[in-house]
GROMACS .gro file of N, CA and C in nm:
model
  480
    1UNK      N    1   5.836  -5.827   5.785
    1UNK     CA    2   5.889  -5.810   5.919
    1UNK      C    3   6.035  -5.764   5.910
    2UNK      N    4   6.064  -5.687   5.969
    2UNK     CA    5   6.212  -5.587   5.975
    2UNK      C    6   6.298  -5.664   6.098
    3UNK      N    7   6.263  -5.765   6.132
    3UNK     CA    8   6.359  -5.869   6.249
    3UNK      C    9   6.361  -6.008   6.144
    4UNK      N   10   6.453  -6.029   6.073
    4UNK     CA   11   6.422  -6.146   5.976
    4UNK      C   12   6.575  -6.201   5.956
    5UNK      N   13   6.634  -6.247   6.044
    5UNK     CA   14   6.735  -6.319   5.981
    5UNK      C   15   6.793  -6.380   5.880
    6UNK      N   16   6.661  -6.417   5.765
    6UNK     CA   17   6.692  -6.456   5.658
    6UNK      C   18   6.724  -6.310   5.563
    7UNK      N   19   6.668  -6.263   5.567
    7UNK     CA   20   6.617  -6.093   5.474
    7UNK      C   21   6.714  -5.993   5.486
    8UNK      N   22   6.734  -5.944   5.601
    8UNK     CA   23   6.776  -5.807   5.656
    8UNK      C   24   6.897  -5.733   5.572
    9UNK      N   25   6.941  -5.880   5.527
    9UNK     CA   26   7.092  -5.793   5.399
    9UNK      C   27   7.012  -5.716   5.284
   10UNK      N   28   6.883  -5.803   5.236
   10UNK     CA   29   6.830  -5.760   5.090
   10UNK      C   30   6.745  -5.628   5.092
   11UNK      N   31   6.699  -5.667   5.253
   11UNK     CA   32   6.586  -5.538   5.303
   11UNK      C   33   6.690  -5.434   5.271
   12UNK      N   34   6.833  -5.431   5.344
   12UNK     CA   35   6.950  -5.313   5.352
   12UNK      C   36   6.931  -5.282   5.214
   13UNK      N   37   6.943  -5.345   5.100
   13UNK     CA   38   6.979  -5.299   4.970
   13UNK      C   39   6.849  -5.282   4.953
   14UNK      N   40   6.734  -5.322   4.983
   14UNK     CA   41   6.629  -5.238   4.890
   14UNK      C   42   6.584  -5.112   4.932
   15UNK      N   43   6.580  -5.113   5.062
   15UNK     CA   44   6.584  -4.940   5.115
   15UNK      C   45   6.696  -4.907   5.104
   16UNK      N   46   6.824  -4.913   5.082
   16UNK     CA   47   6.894  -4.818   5.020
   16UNK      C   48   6.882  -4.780   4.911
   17UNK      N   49   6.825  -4.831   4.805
   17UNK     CA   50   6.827  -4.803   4.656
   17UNK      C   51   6.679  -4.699   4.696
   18UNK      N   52   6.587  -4.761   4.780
   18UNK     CA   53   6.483  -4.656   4.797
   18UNK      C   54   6.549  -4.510   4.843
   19UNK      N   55   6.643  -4.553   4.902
   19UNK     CA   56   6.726  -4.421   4.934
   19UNK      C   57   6.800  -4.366   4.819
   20UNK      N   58   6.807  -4.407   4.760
   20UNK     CA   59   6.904  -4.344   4.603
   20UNK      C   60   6.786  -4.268   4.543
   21UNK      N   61   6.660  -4.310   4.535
   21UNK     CA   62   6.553  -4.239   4.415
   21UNK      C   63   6.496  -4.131   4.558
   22UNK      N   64   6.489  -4.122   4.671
   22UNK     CA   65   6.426  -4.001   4.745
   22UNK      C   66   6.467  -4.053   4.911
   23UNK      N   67   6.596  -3.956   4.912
   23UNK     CA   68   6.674  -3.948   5.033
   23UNK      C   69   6.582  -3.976   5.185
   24UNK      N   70   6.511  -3.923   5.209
   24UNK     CA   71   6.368  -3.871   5.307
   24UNK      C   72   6.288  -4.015   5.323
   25UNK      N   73   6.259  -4.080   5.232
   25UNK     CA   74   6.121  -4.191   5.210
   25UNK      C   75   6.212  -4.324   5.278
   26UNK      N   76   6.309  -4.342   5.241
   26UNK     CA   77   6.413  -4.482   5.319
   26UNK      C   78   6.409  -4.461   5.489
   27UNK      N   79   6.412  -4.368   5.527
   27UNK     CA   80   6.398  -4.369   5.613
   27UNK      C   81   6.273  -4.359   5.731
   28UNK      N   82   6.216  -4.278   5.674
   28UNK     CA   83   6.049  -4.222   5.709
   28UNK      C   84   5.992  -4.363   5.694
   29UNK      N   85   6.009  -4.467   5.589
   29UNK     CA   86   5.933  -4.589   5.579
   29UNK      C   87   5.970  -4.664   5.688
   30UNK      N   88   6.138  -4.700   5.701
   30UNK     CA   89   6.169  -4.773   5.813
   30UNK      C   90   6.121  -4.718   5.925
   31UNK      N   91   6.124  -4.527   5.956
   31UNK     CA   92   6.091  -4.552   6.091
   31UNK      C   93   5.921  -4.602   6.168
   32UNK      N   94   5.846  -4.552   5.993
   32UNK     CA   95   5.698  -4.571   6.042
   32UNK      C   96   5.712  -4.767   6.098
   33UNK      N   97   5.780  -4.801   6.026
   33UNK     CA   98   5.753  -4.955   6.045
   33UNK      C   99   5.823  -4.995   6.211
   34UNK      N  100   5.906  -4.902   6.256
   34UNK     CA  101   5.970  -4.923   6.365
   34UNK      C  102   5.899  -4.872   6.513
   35UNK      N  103   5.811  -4.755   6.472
   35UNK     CA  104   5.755  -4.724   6.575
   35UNK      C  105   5.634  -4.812   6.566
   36UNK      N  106   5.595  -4.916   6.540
   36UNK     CA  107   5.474  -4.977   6.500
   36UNK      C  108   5.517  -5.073   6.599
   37UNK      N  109   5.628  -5.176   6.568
   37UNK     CA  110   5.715  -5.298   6.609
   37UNK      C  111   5.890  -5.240   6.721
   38UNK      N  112   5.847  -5.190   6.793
   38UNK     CA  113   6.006  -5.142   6.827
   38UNK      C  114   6.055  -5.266   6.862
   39UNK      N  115   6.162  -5.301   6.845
   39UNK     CA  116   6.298  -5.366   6.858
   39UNK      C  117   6.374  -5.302   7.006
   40UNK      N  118   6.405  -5.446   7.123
   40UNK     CA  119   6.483  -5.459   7.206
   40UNK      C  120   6.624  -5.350   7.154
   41UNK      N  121   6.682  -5.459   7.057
   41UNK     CA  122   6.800  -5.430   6.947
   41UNK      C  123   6.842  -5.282   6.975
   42UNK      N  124   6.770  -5.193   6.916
   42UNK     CA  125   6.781  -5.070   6.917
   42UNK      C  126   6.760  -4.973   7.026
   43UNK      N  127   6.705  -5.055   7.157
   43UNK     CA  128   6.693  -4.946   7.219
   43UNK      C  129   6.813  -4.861   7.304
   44UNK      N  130   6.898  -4.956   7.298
   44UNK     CA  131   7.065  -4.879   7.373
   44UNK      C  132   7.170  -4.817   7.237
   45UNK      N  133   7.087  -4.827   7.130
   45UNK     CA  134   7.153  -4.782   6.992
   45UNK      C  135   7.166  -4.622   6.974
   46UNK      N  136   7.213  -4.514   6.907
   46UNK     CA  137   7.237  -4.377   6.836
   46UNK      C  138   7.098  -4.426   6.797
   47UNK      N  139   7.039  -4.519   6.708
   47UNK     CA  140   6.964  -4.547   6.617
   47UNK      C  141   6.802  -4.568   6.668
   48UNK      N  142   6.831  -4.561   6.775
   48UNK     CA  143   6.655  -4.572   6.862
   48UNK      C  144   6.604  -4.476   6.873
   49UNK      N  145   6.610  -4.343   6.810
   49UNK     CA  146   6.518  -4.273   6.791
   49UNK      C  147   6.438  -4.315   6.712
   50UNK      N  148   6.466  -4.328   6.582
   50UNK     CA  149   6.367  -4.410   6.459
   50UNK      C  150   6.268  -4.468   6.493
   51UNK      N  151   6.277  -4.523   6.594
   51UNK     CA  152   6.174  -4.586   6.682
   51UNK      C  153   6.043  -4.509   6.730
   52UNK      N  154   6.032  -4.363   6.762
   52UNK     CA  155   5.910  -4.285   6.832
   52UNK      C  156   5.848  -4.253   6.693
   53UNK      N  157   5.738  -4.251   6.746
   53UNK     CA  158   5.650  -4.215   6.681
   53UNK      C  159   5.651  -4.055   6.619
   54UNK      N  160   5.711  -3.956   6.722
   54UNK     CA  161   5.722  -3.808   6.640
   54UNK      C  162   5.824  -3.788   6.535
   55UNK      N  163   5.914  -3.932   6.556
   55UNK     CA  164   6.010  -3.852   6.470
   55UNK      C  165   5.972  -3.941   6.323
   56UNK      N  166   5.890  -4.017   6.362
   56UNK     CA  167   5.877  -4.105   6.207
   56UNK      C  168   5.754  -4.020   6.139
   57UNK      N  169   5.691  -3.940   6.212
   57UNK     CA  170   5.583  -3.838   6.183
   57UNK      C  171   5.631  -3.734   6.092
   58UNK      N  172   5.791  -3.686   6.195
   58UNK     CA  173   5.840  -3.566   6.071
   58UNK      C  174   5.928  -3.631   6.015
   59UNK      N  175   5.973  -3.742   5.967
   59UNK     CA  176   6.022  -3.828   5.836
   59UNK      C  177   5.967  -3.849   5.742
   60UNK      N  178   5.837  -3.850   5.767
   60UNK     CA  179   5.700  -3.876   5.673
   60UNK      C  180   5.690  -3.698   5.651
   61UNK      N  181   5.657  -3.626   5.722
   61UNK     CA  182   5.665  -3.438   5.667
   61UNK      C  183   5.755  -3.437   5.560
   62UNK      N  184   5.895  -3.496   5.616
   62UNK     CA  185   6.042  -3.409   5.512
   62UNK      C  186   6.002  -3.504   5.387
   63UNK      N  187   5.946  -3.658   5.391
   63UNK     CA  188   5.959  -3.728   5.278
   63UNK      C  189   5.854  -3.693   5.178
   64UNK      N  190   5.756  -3.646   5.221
   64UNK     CA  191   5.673  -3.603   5.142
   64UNK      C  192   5.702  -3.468   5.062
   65UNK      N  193   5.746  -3.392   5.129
   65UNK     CA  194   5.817  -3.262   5.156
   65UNK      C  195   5.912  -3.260   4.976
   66UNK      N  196   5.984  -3.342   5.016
   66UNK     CA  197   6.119  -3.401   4.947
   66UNK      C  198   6.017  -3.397   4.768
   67UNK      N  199   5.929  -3.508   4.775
   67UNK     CA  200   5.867  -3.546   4.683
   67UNK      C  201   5.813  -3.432   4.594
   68UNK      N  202   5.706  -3.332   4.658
   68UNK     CA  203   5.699  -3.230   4.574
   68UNK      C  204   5.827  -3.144   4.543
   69UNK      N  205   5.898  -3.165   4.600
   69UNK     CA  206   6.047  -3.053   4.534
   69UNK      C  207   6.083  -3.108   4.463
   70UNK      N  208   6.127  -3.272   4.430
   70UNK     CA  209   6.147  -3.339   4.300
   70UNK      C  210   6.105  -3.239   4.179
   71UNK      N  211   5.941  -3.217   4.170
   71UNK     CA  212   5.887  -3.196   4.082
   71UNK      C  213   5.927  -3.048   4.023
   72UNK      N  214   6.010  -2.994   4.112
   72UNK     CA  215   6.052  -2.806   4.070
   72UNK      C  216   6.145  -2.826   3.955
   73UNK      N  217   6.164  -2.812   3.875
   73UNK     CA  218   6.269  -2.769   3.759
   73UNK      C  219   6.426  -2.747   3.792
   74UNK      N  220   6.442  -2.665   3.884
   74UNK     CA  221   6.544  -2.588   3.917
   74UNK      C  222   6.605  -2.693   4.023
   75UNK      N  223   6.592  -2.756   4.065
   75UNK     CA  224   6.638  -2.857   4.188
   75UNK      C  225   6.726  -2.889   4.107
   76UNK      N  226   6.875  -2.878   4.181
   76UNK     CA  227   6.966  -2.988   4.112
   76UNK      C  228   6.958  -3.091   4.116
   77UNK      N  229   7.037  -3.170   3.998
   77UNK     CA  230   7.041  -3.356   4.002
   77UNK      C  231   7.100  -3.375   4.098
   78UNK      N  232   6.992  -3.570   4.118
   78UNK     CA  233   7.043  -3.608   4.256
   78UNK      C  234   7.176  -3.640   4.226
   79UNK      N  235   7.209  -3.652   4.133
   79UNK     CA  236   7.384  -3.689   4.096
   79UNK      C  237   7.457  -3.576   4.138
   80UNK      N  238   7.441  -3.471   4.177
   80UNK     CA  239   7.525  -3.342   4.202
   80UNK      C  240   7.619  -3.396   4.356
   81UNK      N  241   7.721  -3.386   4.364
   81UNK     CA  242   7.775  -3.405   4.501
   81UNK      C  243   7.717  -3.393   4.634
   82UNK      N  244   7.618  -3.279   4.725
   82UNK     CA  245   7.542  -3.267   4.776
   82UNK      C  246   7.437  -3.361   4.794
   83UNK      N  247   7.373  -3.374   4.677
   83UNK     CA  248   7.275  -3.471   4.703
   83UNK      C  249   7.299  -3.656   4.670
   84UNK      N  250   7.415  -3.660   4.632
   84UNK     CA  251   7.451  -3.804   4.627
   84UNK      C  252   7.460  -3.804   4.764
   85UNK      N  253   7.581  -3.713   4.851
   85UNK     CA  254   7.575  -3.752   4.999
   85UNK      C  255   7.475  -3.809   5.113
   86UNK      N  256   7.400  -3.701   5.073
   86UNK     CA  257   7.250  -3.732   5.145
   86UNK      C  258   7.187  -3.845   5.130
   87UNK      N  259   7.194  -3.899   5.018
   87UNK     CA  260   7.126  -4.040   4.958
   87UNK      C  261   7.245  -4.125   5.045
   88UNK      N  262   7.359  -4.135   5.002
   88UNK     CA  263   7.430  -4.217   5.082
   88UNK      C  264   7.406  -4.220   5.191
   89UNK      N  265   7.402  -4.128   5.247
   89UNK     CA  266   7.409  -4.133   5.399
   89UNK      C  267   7.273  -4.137   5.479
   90UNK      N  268   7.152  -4.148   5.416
   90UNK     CA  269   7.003  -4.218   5.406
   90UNK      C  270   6.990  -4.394   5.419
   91UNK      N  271   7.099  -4.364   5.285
   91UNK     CA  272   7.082  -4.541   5.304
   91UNK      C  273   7.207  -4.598   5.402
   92UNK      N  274   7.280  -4.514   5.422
   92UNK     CA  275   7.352  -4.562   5.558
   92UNK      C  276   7.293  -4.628   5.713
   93UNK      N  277   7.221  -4.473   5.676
   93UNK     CA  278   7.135  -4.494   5.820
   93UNK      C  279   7.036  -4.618   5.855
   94UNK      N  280   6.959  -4.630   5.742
   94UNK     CA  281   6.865  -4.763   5.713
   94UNK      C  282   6.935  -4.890   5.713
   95UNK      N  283   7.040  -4.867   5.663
   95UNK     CA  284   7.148  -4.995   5.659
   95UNK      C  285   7.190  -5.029   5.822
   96UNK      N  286   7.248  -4.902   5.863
   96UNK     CA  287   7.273  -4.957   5.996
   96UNK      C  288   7.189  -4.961   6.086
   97UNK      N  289   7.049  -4.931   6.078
   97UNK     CA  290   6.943  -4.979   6.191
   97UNK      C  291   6.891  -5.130   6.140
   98UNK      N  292   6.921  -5.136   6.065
   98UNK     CA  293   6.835  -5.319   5.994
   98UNK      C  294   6.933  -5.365   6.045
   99UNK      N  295   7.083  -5.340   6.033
   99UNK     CA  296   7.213  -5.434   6.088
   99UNK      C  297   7.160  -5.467   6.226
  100UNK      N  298   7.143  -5.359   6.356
  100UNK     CA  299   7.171  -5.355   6.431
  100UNK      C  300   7.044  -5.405   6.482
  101UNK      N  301   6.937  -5.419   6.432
  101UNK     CA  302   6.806  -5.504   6.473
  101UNK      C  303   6.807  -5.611   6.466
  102UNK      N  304   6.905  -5.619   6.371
  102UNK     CA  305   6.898  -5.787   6.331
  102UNK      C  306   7.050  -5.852   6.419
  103UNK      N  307   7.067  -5.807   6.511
  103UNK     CA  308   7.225  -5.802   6.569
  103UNK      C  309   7.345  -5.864   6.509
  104UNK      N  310   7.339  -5.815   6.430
  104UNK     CA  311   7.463  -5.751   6.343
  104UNK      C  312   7.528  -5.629   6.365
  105UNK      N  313   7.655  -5.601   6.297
  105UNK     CA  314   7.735  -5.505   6.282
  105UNK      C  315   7.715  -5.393   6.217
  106UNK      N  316   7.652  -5.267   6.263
  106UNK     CA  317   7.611  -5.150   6.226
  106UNK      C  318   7.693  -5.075   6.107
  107UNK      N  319   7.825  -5.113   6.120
  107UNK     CA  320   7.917  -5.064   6.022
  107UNK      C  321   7.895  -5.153   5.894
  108UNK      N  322   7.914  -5.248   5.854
  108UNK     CA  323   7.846  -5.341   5.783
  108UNK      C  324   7.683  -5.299   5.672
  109UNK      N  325   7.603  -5.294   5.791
  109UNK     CA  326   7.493  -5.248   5.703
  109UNK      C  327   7.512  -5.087   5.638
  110UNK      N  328   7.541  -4.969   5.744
  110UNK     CA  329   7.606  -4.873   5.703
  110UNK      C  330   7.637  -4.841   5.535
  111UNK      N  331   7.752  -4.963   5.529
  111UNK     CA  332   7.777  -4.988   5.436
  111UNK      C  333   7.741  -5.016   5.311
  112UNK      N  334   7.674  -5.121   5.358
  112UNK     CA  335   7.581  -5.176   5.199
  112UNK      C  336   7.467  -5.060   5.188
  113UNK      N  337   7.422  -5.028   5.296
  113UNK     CA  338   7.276  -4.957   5.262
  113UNK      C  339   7.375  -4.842   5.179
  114UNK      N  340   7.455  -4.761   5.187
  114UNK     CA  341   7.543  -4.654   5.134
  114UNK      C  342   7.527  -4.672   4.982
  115UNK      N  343   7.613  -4.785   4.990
  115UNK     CA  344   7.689  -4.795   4.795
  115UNK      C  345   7.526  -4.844   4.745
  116UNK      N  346   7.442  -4.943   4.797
  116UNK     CA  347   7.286  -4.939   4.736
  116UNK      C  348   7.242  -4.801   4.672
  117UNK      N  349   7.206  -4.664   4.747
  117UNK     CA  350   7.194  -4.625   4.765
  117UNK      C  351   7.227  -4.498   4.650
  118UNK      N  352   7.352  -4.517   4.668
  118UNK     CA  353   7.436  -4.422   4.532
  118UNK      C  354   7.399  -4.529   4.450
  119UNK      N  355   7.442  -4.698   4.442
  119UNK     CA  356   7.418  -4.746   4.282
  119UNK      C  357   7.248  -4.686   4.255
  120UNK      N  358   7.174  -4.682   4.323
  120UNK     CA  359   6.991  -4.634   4.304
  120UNK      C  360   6.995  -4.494   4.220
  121UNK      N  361   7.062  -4.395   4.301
  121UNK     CA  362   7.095  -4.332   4.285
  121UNK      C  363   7.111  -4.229   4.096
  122UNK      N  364   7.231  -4.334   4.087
  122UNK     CA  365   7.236  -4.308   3.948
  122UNK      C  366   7.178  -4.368   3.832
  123UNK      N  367   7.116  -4.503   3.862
  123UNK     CA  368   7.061  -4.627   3.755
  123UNK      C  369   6.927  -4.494   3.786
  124UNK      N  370   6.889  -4.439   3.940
  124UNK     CA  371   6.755  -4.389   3.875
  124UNK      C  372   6.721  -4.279   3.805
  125UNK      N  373   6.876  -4.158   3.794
  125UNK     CA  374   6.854  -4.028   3.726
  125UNK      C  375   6.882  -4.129   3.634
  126UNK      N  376   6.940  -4.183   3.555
  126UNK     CA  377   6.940  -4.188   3.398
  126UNK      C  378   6.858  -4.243   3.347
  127UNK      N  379   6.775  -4.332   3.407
  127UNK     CA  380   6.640  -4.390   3.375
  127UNK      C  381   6.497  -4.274   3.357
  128UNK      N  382   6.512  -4.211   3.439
  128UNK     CA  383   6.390  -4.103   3.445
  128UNK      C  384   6.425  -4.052   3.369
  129UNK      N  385   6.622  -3.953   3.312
  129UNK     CA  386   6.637  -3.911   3.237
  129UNK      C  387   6.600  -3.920   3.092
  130UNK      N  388   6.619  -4.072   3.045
  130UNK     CA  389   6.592  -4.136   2.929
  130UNK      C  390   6.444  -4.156   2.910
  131UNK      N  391   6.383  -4.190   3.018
  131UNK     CA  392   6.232  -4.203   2.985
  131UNK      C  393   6.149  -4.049   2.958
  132UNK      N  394   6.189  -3.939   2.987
  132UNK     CA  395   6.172  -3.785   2.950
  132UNK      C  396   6.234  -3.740   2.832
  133UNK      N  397   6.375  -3.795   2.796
  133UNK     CA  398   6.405  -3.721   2.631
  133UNK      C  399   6.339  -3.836   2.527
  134UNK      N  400   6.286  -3.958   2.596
  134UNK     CA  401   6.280  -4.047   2.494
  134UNK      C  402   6.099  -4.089   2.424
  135UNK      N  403   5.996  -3.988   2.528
  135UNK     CA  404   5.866  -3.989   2.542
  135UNK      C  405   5.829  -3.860   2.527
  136UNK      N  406   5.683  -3.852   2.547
  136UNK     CA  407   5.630  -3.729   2.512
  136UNK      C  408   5.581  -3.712   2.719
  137UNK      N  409   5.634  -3.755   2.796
  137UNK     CA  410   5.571  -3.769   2.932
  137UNK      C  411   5.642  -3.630   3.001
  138UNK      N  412   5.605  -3.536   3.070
  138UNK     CA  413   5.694  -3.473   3.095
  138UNK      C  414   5.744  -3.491   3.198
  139UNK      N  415   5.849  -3.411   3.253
  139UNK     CA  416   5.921  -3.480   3.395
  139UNK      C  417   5.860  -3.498   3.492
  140UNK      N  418   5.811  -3.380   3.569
  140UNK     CA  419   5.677  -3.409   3.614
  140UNK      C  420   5.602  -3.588   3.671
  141UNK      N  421   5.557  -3.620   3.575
  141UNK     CA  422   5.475  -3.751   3.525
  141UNK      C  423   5.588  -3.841   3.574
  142UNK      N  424   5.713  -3.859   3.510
  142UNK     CA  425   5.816  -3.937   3.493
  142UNK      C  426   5.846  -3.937   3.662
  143UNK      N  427   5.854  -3.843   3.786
  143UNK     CA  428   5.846  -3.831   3.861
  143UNK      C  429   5.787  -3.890   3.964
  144UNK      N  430   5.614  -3.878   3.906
  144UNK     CA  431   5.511  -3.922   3.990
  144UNK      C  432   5.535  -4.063   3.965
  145UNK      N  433   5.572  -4.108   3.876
  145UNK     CA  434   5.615  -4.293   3.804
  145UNK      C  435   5.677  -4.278   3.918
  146UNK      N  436   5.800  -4.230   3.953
  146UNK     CA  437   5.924  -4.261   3.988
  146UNK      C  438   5.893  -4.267   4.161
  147UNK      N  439   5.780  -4.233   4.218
  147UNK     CA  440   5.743  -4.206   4.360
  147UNK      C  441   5.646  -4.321   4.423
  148UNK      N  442   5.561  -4.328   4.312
  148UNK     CA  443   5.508  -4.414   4.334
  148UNK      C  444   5.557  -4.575   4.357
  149UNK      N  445   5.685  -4.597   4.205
  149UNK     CA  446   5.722  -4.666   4.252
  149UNK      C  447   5.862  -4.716   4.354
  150UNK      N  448   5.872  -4.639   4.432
  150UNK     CA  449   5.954  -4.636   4.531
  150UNK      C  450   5.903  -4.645   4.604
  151UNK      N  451   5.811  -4.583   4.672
  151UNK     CA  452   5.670  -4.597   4.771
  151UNK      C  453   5.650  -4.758   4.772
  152UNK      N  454   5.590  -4.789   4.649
  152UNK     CA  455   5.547  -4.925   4.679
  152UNK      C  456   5.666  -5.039   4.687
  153UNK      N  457   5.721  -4.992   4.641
  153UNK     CA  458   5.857  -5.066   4.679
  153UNK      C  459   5.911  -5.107   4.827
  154UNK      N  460   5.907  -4.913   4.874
  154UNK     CA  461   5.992  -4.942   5.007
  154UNK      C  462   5.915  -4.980   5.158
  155UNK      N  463   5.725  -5.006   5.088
  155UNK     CA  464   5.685  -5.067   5.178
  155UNK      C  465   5.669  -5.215   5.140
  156UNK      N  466   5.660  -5.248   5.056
  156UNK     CA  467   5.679  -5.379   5.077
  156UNK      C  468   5.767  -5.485   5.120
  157UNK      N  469   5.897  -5.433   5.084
  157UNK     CA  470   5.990  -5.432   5.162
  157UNK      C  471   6.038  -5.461   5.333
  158UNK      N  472   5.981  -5.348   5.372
  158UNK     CA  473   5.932  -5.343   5.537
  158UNK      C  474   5.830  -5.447   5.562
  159UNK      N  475   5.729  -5.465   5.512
  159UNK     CA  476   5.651  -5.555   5.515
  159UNK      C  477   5.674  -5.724   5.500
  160UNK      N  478   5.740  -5.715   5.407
  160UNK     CA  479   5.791  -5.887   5.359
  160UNK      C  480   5.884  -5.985   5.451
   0.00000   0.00000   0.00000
C-alpha cells in the first residue's frame, strides 16, 4: 500500500533506486499503482496527474519503450550527464508524490527519491558493467537480469 506511514521514506528510496536502473519504470509503476488507489492527498497537488489512468498507460509505453533502448549498443551510459538528470529527476518525482500522499513535505521526498536514484544509478552501471567484462553473458542478457529485476522490485514495493 502506497498510503503507509510506517514505509513511505523506504518506498521513496526503493523507487528511486528503481529510478537509477530505468528512468521511465519508477514512475509508470507508481502511477499504475495510483490510478488503481487514488489518494485525497494528491488531488490539489502538480502531482495528481499520476493518478489517471492515460497517463500511467503512456508511462508504461515510454517505460517499456526505455527498456528495449537499454538493449541498443550505441545508447550512452546512464552515468553520462543527461541521463543521470533524468534518473534524478524520476526519482524526484516518485519521491515527491509518496511525500505528499503520505502528507508530508514534497521537497523532502523530492529529495531522497533524487540522491536514491543517482546512488542506483551508478552502483547499477558498474555492476552490469562488471558482470559483462567479468562473464561470458552478453550485455544484452545482463540487461534483461537488470529489468527484470527492477520490475520485480519496483512492484513489490508499491505493493508492500
Amino acid at each position: 500500500m502506497l498510503y503507509d506511514q510506517d514505509n513511505y521514506i523506504w518506498k521513496t528510496v526503493g523507487l528511486g533506486a528503481v529510478a537509477g536502473m530505468r528512468a521511465m519504470s519508477a514512475p509508470a509503476i507508481l502511477s499504475n499503482e495510483l490510478s488503481k488507489i487514488p489518494t485525497a492527498h494528491l488531488s490539489h497537488s502538480p502531482l495528481h496527474y499520476l493518478q489517471s489512468g492515460p497517463v500511467s498507460t503512456g508511462l508504461k509505453l515510454m517505460a517499456a519503450t526505455e527498456m528495449l533502448g537499454d538493449k541498443i549498443p550505441r545508447i550512452p551510459d546512464r552515468i553520462s550527464p543527461p541521463s543521470l538528470l533524468i534518473r534524478a529527476a524520476s526519482g524526484a518525482v516518485v519521491g515527491a508524490t509518496l511525500f505528499t500522499a503520505n502528507k508530508d513535505k514534497a521537497v523532502k521526498g523530492a529529495l531522497l527519491g533524487a540522491l536514491a536514484a543517482v546512488a542506483a544509478t551508478y552502483g547499477s552501471f558498474y555492476l552490469r558493467k562488471t558482470v559483462t567484462e567479468h562473464t561470458s553473458f552478453p550485455d544484452s542478457f545482463s540487461g534483461a537480469i537488470e529489468d527484470a529485476l527492477m520490475l520485480s522490485s519496483g512492484l513489490a514495493i508499491t505493493k508492500s
